[in-house]
Amino acid sequence: MRFGRRGFCKAWQGQIKDAGYRLTIPRQVILDVLANNTGHLSAEDIYLKVHKIYPQIGLTTIYRTLDLLVSVGVVLKSDFGDGRARFEIKIKDKTHHHHLICTKCSRVIDYTDFIDKELKLLAETKKGLSEKFDFEITGHLIQFYGVCKDCRS
Amino acid sequence: MRFGRRGFCKAWQGQIKDAGYRLTIPRQVILDVLANNTGHLSAEDIYLKVHKIYPQIGLTTIYRTLDLLVSVGVVLKSDFGDGRARFEIKIKDKTHHHHLICTKCSRVIDYTDFIDKELKLLAETKKGLSEKFDFEITGHLIQFYGVCKDCRS
DNA sequence: CTGGAAATGAAAATCATTTTCAATAAGGGG
DNA sequence: CCCCTTATTGAAAATGATTTTCATTTCCAG
């Protein structure tokens, strides 16, 4: 088992243990795969990659572990509208970003441009909405959809 | 069959015919149900309501008709993250709005507050993103998630 | 080392949505 | 106003992602 981003892995493993969960082989391998594939992976993508390293893995464990990692805050789960969830590990220091999604090929681009303005507006809106509607706002979603260069040619 | 919002219905029916589709009974009933229930209905919600008026309806027809209405631009389809799509009819003159979603009870509030600022920012961002990434941007999504008053008490 | 709780994996279940296909209905042309 | 072609419908089966069940295995605290 080759661990990339070893420094981060330690921290992530700590988060799992701190939350009272056991640090099992499947969890380590899944974490390793996520750490070394910064794209937006589906559960099946992750299954296939983990399977190469640890063939006895079950798809069920992938789903269960991803849930766990999301609940612990190590992984971000996104829905790009193509009927399957996508997962990406939260890398410390990586700027908060939003997604630009190609509706033809499902390619996803992380963008951080304009993020400051977006976040400022979101903060204001969040405040206004929670006061007006008496909501405890816990999150937001901003995504842009379109057709990428390749899919137009 | 009782048609509310009759004036609108005519226009909507026109959009269906203009697009080259037949104006069938099931389509009229579904349109009627959507016109008289301005909430955010799931396919099953719509099925149950249509069924009361037109019991021979099939769920398949609900799905197919909703697809059609979305493609013609009469209906807006949304995903609030609870595993089922929601549909609302587009009412002329109704201001563009975004959604505030309770993650406990799935209640959805349409809000128009701050919408102008949001839309202004979205327009700028859209321009910037499409230039930078060579994307033809066709849509966006903004949603806020939280816990409503009732679900907190 | 070892016992008991937590985690795993295979298989079956779920659930929204889609597909298939034979039967039915809309509406333009005669 | 009727007929014919073609779009539309509905029942049932299929799909595909995710979840549940349950017997087995693994972790790790004592």
PDB file of C-alpha atoms (C1' of nucleotides) in Angstrom, chain C residues 2-18:
ATOM      1  C1'  DT C   2      -8.878 -12.777  23.977  1.00  0.00           C
ATOM      2  C1'  DG C   3     -13.865 -11.311  24.195  1.00  0.00           C
ATOM      3  C1'  DG C   4     -17.175  -8.410  22.615  1.00  0.00           C
ATOM      4  C1'  DA C   5     -18.408  -4.658  19.850  1.00  0.00           C
ATOM      5  C1'  DA C   6     -17.677  -2.689  15.424  1.00  0.00           C
ATOM      6  C1'  DA C   7     -16.957  -3.441  10.668  1.00  0.00           C
ATOM      7  C1'  DT C   8     -17.272  -6.137   6.522  1.00  0.00           C
ATOM      8  C1'  DG C   9     -19.129  -8.443   2.304  1.00  0.00           C
ATOM      9  C1'  DA C  10     -22.539 -11.028  -0.368  1.00  0.00           C
ATOM     10  C1'  DA C  11     -26.937 -11.103  -1.546  1.00  0.00           C
ATOM     11  C1'  DA C  12     -31.378  -9.346  -1.433  1.00  0.00           C
ATOM     12  C1'  DA C  13     -34.237  -5.286  -1.001  1.00  0.00           C
ATOM     13  C1'  DT C  14     -35.554  -0.495  -2.067  1.00  0.00           C
ATOM     14  C1'  DC C  15     -37.062   3.167  -4.677  1.00  0.00           C
ATOM     15  C1'  DA C  16     -37.259   6.653  -8.195  1.00  0.00           C
ATOM     16  C1'  DT C  17     -37.212   6.606 -12.829  1.00  0.00           C
ATOM     17  C1'  DT C  18     -36.966   4.464 -17.647  1.00  0.00           C
TER      18       DT C  18
END
